[in-house]
PDB file of C-alpha atoms in Angstrom:
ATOM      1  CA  UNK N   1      12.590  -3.388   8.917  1.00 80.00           C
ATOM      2  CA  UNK N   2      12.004  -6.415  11.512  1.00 79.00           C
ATOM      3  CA  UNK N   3       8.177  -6.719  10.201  1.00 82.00           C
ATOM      4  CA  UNK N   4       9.313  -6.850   6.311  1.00 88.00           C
ATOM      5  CA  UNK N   5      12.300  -9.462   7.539  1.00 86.00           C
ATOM      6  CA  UNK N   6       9.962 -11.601   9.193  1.00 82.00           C
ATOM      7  CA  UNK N   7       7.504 -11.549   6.364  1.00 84.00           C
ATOM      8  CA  UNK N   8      10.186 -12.708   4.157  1.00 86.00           C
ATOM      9  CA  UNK N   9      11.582 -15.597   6.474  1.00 82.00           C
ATOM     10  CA  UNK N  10       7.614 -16.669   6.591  1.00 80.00           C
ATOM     11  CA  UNK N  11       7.624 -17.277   2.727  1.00 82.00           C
ATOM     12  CA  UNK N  12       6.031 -14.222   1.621  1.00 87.00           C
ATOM     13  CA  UNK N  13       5.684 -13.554  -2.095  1.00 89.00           C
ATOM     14  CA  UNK N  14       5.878  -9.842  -1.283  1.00 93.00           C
ATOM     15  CA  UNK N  15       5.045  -6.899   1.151  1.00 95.00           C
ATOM     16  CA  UNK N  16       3.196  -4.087   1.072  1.00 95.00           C
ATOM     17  CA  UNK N  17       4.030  -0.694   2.856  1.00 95.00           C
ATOM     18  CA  UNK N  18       2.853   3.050   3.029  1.00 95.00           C
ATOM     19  CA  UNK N  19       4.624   5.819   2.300  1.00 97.00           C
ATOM     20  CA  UNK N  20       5.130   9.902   2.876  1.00 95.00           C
ATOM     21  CA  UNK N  21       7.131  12.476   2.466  1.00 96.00           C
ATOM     22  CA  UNK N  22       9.064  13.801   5.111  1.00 95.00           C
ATOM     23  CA  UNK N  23       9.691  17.755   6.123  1.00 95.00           C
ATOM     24  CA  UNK N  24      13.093  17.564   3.296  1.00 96.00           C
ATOM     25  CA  UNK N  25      11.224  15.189   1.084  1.00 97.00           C
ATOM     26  CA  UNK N  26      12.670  12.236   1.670  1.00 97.00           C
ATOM     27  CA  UNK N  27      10.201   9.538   0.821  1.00 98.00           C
ATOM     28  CA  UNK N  28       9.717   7.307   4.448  1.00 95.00           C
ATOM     29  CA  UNK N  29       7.707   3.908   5.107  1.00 93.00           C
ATOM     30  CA  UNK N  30       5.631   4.927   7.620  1.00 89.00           C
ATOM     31  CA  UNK N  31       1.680   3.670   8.422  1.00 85.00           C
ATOM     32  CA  UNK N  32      -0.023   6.612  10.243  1.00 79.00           C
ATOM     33  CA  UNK N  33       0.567  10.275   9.795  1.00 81.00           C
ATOM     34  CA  UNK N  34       0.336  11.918  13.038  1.00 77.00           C
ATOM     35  CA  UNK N  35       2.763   9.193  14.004  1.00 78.00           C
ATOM     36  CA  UNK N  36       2.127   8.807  17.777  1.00 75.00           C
ATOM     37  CA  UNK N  37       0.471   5.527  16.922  1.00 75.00           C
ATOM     38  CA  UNK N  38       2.779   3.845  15.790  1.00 76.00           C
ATOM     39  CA  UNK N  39       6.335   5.348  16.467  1.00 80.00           C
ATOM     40  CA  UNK N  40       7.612   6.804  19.753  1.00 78.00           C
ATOM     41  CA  UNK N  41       7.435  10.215  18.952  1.00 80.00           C
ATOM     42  CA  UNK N  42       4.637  13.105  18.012  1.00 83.00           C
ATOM     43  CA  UNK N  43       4.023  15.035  15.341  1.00 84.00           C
ATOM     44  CA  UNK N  44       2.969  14.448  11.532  1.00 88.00           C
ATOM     45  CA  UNK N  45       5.253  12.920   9.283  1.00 89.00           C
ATOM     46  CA  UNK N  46       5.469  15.890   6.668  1.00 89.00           C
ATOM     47  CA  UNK N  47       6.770  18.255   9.938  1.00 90.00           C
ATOM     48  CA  UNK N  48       9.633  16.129  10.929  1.00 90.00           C
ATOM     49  CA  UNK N  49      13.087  16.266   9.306  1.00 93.00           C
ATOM     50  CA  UNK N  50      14.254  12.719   7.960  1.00 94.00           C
ATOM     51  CA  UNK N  51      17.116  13.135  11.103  1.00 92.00           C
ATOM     52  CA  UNK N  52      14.614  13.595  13.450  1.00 90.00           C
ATOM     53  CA  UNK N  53      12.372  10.662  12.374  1.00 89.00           C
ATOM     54  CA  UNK N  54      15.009   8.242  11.251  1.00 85.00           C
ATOM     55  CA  UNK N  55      15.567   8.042  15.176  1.00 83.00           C
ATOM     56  CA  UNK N  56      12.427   7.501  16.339  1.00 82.00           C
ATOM     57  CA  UNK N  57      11.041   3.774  17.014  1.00 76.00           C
ATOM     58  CA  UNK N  58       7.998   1.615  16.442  1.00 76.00           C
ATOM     59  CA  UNK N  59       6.230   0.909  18.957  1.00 70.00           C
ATOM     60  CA  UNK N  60       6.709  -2.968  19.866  1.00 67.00           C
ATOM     61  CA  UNK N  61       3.319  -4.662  20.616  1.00 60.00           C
ATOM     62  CA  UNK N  62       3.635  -8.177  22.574  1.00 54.00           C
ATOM     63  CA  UNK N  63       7.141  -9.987  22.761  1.00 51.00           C
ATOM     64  CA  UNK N  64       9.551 -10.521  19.958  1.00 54.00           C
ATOM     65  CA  UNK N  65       8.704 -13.485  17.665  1.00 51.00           C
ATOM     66  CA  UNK N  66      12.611 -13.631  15.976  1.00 54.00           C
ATOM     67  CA  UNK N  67      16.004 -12.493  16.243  1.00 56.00           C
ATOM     68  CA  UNK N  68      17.233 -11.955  13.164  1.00 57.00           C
ATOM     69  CA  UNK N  69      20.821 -12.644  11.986  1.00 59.00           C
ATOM     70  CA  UNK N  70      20.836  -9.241   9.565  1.00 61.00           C
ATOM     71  CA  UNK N  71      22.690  -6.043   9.714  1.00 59.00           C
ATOM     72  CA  UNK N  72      18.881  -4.756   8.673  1.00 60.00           C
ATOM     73  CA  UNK N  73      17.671  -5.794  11.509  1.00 63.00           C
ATOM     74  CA  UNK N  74      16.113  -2.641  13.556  1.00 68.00           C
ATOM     75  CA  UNK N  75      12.808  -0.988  14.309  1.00 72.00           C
ATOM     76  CA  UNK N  76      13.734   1.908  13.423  1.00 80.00           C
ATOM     77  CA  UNK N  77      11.932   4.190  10.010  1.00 87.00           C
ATOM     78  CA  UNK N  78      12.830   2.627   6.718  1.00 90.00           C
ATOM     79  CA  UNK N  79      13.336   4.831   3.432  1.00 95.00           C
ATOM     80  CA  UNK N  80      11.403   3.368   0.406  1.00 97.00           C
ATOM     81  CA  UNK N  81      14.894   3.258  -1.231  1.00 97.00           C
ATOM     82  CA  UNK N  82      16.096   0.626   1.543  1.00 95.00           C
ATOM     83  CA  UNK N  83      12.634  -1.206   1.243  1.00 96.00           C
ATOM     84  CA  UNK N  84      13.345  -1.371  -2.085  1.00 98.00           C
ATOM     85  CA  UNK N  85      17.188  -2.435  -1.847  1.00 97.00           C
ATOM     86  CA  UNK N  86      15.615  -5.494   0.531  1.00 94.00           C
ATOM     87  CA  UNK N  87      12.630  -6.305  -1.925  1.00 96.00           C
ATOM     88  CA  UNK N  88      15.482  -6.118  -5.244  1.00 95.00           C
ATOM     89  CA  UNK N  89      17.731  -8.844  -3.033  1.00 93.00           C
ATOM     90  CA  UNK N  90      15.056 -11.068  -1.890  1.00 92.00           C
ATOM     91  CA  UNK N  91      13.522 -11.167  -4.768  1.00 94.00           C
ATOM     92  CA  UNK N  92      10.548  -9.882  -3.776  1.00 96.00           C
ATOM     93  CA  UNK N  93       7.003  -8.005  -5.041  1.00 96.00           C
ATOM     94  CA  UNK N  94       6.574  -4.346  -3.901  1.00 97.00           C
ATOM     95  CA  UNK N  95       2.945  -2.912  -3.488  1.00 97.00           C
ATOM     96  CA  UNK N  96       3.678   1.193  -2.794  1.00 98.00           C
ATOM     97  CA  UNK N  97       0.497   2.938  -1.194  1.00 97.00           C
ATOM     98  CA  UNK N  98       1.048   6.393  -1.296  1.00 97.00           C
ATOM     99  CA  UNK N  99      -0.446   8.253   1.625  1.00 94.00           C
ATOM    100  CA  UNK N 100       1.150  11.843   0.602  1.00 94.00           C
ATOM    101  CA  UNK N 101      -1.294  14.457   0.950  1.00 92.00           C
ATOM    102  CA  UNK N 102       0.629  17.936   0.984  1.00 93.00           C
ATOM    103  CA  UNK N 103       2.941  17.126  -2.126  1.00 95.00           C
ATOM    104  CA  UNK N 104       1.565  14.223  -4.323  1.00 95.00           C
ATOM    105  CA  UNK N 105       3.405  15.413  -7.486  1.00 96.00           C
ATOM    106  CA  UNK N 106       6.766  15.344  -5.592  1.00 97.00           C
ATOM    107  CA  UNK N 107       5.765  11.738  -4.282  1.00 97.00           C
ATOM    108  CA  UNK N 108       4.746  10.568  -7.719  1.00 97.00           C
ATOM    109  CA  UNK N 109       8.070  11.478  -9.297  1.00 97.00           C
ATOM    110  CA  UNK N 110      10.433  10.359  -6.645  1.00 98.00           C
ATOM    111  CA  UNK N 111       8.886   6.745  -6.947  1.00 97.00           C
ATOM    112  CA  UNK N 112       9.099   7.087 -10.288  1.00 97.00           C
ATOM    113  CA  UNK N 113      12.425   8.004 -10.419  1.00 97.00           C
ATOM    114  CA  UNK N 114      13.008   4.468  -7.780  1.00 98.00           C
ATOM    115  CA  UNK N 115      11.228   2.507 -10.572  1.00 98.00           C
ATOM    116  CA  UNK N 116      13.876   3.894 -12.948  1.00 97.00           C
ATOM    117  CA  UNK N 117      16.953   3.323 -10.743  1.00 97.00           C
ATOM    118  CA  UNK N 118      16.239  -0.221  -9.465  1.00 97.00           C
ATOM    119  CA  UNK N 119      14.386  -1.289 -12.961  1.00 97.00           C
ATOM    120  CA  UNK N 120      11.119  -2.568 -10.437  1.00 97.00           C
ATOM    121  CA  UNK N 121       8.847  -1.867 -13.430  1.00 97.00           C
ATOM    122  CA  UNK N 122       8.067  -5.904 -12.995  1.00 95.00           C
ATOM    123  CA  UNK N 123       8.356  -6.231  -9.313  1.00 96.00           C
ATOM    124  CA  UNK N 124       6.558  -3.448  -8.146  1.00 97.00           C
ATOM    125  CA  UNK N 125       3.037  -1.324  -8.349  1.00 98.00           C
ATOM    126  CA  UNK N 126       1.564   1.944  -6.648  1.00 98.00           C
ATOM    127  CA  UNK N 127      -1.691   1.862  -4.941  1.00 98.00           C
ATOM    128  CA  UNK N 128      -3.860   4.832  -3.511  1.00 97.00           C
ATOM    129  CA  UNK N 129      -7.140   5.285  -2.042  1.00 96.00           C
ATOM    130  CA  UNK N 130      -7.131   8.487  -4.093  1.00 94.00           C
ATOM    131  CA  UNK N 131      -8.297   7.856  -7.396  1.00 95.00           C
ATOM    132  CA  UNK N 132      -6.673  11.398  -8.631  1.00 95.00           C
ATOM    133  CA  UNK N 133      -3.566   9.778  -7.200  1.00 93.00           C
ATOM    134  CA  UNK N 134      -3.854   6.371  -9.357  1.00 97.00           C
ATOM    135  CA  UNK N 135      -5.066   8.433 -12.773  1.00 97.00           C
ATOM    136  CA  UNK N 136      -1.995  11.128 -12.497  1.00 96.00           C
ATOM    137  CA  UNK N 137       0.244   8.181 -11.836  1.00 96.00           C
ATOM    138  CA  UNK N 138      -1.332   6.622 -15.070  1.00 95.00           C
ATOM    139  CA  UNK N 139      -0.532   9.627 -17.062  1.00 95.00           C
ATOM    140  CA  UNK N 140       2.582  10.574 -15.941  1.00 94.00           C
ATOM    141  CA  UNK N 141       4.020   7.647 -15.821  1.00 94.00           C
ATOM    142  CA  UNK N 142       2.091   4.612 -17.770  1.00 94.00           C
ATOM    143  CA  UNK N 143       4.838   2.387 -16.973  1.00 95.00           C
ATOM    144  CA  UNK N 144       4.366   1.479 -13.429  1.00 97.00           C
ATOM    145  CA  UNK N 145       1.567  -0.750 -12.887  1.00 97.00           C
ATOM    146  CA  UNK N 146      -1.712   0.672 -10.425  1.00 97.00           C
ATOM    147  CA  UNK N 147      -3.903  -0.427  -7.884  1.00 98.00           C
ATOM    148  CA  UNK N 148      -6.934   1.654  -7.233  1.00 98.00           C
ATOM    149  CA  UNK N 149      -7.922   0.412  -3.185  1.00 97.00           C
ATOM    150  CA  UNK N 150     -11.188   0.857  -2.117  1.00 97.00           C
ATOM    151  CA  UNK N 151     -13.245  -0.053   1.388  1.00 96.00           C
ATOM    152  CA  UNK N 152     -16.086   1.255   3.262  1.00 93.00           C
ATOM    153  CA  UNK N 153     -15.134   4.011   5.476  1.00 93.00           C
ATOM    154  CA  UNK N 154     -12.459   5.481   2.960  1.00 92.00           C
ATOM    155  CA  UNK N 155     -13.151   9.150   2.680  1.00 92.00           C
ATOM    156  CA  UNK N 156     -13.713   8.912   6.617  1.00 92.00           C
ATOM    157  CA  UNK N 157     -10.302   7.728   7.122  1.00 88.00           C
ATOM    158  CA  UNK N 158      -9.165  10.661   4.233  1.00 90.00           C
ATOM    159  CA  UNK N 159     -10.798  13.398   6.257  1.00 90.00           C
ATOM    160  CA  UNK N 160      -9.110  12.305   9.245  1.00 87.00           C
ATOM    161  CA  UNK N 161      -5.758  12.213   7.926  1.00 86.00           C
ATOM    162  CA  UNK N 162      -5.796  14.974   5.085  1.00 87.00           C
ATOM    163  CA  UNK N 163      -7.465  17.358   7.324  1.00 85.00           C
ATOM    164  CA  UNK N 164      -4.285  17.779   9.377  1.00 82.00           C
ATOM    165  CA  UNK N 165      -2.694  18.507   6.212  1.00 87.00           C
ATOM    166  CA  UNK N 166      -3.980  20.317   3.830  1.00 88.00           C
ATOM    167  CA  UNK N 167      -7.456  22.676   3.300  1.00 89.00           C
ATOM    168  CA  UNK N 168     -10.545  20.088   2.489  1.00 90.00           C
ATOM    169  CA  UNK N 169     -13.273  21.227   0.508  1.00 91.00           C
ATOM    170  CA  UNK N 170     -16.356  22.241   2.779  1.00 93.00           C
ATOM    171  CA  UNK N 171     -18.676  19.445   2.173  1.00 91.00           C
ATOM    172  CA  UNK N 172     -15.928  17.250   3.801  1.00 91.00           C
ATOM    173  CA  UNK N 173     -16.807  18.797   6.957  1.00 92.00           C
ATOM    174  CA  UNK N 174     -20.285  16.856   7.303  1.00 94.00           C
ATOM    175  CA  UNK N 175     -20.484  13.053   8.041  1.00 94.00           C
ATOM    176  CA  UNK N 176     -24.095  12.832   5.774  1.00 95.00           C
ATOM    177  CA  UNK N 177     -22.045  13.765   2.769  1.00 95.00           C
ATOM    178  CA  UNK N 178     -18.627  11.748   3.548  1.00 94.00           C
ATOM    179  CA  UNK N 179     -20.968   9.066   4.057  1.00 95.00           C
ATOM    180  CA  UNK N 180     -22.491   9.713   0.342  1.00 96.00           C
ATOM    181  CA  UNK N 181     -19.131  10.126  -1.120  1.00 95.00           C
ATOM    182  CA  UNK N 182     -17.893   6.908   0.206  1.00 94.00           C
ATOM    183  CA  UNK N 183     -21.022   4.416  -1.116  1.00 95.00           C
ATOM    184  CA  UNK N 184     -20.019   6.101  -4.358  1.00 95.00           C
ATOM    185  CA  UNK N 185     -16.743   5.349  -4.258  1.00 95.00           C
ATOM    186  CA  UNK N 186     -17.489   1.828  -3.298  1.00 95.00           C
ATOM    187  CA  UNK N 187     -20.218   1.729  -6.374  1.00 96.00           C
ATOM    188  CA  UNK N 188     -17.423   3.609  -8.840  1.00 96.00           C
ATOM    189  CA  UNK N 189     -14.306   2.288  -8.010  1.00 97.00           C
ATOM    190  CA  UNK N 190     -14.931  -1.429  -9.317  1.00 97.00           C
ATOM    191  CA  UNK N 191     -17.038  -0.422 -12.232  1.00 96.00           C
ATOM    192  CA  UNK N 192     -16.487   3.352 -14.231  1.00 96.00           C
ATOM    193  CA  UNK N 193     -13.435   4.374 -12.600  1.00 96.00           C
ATOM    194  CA  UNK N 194     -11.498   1.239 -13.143  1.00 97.00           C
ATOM    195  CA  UNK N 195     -12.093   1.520 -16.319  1.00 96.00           C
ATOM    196  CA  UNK N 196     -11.439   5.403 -17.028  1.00 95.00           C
ATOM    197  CA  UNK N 197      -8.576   5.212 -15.182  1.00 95.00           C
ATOM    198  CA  UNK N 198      -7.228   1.773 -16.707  1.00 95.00           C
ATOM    199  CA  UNK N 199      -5.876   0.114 -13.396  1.00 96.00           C
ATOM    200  CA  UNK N 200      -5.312  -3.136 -14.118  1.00 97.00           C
ATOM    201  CA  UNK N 201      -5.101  -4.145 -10.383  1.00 97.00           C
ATOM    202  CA  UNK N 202      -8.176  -3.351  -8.052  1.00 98.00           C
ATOM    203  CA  UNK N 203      -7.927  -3.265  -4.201  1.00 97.00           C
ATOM    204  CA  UNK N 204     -10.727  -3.771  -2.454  1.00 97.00           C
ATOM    205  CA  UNK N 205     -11.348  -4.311   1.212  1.00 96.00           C
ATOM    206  CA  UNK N 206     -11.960  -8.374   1.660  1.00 95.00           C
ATOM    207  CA  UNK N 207     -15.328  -7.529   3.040  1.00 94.00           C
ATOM    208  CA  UNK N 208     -16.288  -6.465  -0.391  1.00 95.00           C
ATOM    209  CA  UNK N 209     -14.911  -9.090  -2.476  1.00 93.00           C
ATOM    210  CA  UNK N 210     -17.215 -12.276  -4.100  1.00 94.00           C
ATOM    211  CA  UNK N 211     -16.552 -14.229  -6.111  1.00 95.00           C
ATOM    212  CA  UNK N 212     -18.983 -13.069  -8.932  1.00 96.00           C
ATOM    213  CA  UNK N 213     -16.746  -9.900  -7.691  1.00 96.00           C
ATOM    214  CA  UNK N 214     -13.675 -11.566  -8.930  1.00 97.00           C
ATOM    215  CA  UNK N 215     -14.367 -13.299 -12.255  1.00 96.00           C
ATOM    216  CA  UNK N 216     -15.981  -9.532 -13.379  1.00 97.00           C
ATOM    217  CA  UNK N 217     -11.847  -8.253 -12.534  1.00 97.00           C
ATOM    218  CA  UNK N 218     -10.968 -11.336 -14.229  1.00 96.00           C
ATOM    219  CA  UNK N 219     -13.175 -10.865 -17.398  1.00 97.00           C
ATOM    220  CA  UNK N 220     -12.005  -7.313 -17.840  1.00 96.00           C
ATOM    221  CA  UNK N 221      -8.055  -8.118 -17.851  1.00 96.00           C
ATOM    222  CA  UNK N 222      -8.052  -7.127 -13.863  1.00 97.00           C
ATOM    223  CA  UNK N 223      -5.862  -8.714 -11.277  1.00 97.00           C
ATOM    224  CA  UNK N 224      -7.374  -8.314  -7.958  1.00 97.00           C
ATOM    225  CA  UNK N 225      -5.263  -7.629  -4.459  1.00 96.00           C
ATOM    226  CA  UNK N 226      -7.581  -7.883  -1.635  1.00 96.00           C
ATOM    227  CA  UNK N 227      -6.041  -6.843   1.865  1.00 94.00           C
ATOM    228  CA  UNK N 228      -6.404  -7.348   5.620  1.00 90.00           C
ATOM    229  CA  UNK N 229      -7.604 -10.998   4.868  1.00 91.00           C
ATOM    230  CA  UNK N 230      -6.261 -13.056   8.293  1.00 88.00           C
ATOM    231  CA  UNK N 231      -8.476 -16.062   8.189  1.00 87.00           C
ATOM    232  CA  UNK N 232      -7.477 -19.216   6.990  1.00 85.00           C
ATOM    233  CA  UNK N 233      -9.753 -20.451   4.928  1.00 88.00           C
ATOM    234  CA  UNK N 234     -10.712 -17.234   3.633  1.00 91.00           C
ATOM    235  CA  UNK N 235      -6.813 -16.926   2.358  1.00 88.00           C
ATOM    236  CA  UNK N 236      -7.165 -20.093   0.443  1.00 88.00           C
ATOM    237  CA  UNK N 237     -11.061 -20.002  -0.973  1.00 92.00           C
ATOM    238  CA  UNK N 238      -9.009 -16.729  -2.185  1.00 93.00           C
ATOM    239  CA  UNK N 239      -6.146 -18.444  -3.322  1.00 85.00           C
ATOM    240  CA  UNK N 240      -8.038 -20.667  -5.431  1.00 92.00           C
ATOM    241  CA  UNK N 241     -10.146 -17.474  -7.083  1.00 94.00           C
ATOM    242  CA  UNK N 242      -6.482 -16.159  -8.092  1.00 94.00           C
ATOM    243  CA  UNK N 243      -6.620 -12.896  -5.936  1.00 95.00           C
ATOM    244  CA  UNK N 244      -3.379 -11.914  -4.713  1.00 93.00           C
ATOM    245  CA  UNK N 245      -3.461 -11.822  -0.584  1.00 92.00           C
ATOM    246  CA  UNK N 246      -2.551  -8.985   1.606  1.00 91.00           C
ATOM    247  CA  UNK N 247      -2.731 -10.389   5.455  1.00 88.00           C
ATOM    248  CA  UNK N 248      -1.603  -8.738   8.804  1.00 82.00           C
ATOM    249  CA  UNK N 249      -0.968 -12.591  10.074  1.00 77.00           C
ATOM    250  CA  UNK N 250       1.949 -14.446  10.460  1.00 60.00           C
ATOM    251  CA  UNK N 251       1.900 -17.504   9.014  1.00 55.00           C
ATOM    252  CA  UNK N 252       3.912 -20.848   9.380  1.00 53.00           C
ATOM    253  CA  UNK N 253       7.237 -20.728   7.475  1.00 46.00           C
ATOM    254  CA  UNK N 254       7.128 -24.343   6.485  1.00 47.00           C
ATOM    255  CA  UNK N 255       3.304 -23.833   5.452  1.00 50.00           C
ATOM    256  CA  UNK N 256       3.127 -23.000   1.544  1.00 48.00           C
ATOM    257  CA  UNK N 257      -0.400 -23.154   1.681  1.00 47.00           C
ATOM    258  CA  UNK N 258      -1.046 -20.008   1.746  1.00 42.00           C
ATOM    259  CA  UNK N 259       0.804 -18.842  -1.135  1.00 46.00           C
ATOM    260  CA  UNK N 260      -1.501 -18.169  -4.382  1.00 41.00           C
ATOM    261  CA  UNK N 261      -1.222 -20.137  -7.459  1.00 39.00           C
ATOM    262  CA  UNK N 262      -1.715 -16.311  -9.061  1.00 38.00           C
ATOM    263  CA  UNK N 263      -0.058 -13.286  -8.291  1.00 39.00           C
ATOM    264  CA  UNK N 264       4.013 -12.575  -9.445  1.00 37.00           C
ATOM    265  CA  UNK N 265       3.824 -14.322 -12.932  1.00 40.00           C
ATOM    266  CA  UNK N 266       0.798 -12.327 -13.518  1.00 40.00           C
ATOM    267  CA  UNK N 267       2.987  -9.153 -12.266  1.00 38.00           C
ATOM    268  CA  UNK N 268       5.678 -10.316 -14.315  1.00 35.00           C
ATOM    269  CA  UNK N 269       4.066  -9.162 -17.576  1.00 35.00           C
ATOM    270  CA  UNK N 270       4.347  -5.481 -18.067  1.00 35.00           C
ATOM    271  CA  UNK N 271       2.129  -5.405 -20.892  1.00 32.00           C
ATOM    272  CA  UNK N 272      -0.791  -7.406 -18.858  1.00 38.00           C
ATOM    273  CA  UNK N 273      -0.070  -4.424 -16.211  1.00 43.00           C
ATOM    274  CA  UNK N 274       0.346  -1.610 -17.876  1.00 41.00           C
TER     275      UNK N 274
END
């Protein structure tokens, strides 16, 4: 939880965070499934009990920026429920990625159901890579607001994980044709699949984004949320386009700058979302 508390003392708007299912289906925040990367343990996410994770810690890069005065204060694995507790008392947006790859209907629901509990219909959306993911979440559950990400390299980084998972279809096993796959996705995300699917958020790499890019979204009713954006004045040529900011920086607490003049009220209107 320190990363999400820190984001919050900075002046974030909201936080972003990916989640999976663990071995009893509880639903965890965790970035990389197999988890050596990031936690002090081994194994994939989906094989480990929620005891056996909940005690495992992430790895601390560099020296502690803040000590935090907050009985939340740990490194330890989150729930999505507790995220979710923090978000509803901070007041807080929620983007949900969904990285499940074994049991996506089970994920699906159980988010849904956290949407139901903690009434985050206007505080919160669900993003995927997948676009299967984003158009069962559409029809399942039309409520909750999308975001369909996309960035070069996607189905790479889907082969790698998924593979440990779950069976693949064959032609994932050659580069040539995850390469093909992937400069369609990049092609079909922004254009026929938005649009079939009916995301109103798009989430495109920041590499991909212009601003031609961005007053298409616009035109079409679309918000956009571009990530991994840590320059400067890339964050506010951004800010002034209207595109809601996901950055791995920390920023100045007493520098508002960075916040975008766009981005909760628009989230605030379930029938712009939805």
């Amino acid at each position: 939880m320190n990363s999400f508390l820190y984001a919050a003392e900075c002046g974030a708007y909201g936080l972003e965070c990916d989640v999976m299912l663990t071995r009893d289906d509880v639903v965890v925040v965790v970035h990389d499934n197999p988890i050596m990367r990031v936690l002090n343990g081994q194994g994939n996410v989906s094989d480990l009990s929620y005891e056996e994770l909940k005690n495992l810690a992430y790895i601390e890069y560099g020296s502690k920026p803040y000590q935090f005065n907050d009985p939340r204060s740990t490194n330890l694995v989150p729930t999505l429920e507790e995220l979710i507790q923090f978000c509803k008392e901070r007041n807080l947006m929620l983007m949900i990625e969904l990285k499940e790859f074994k049991k996506p209907e089970l994920i699906r629901r159980k988010v849904r159901e956290y949407f139901d509990k903690y009434d985050i219909y206007n505080n919160a959306y669900v993003a995927s890579f997948n676009p299967w993911h984003i158009y069962c979440m559409r029809a399942e559950h039309p409520k909750i607001a999308t975001c369909l990400l996309y960035a070069r390299h996607c189905v790479e980084w889907y082969f790698q994980e998924a593979s440990q998972e779950i069976a693949l279809p064959n032609w994932m096993n050659f580069a040539w044709s995850r390469n093909i796959v992937d400069l369609l996705l990049c092609l079909l995300c922004p254009t026929i699949l938005a649009d079939v699917i009916g995301v109103p958020i798009l989430g495109p790499h920041h590499e991909l984004l212009s601003q031609s890019l961005v007053e298409d979204f616009t035109s079409r009713g679309i918000l956009t949320d571009t990530w991994v954006v840590n320059n400067v004045n890339e964050k506010l040529w951004l800010q002034s386009l209207g595109v809601l900011v996901t950055t791995d920086t920390l920023f100045n607490p007493k520098d508002k700058s960075y916040r975008p003049t766009k981005g909760k009220d628009d989230l605030e209107h379930e029938s712009d979302l939805t």
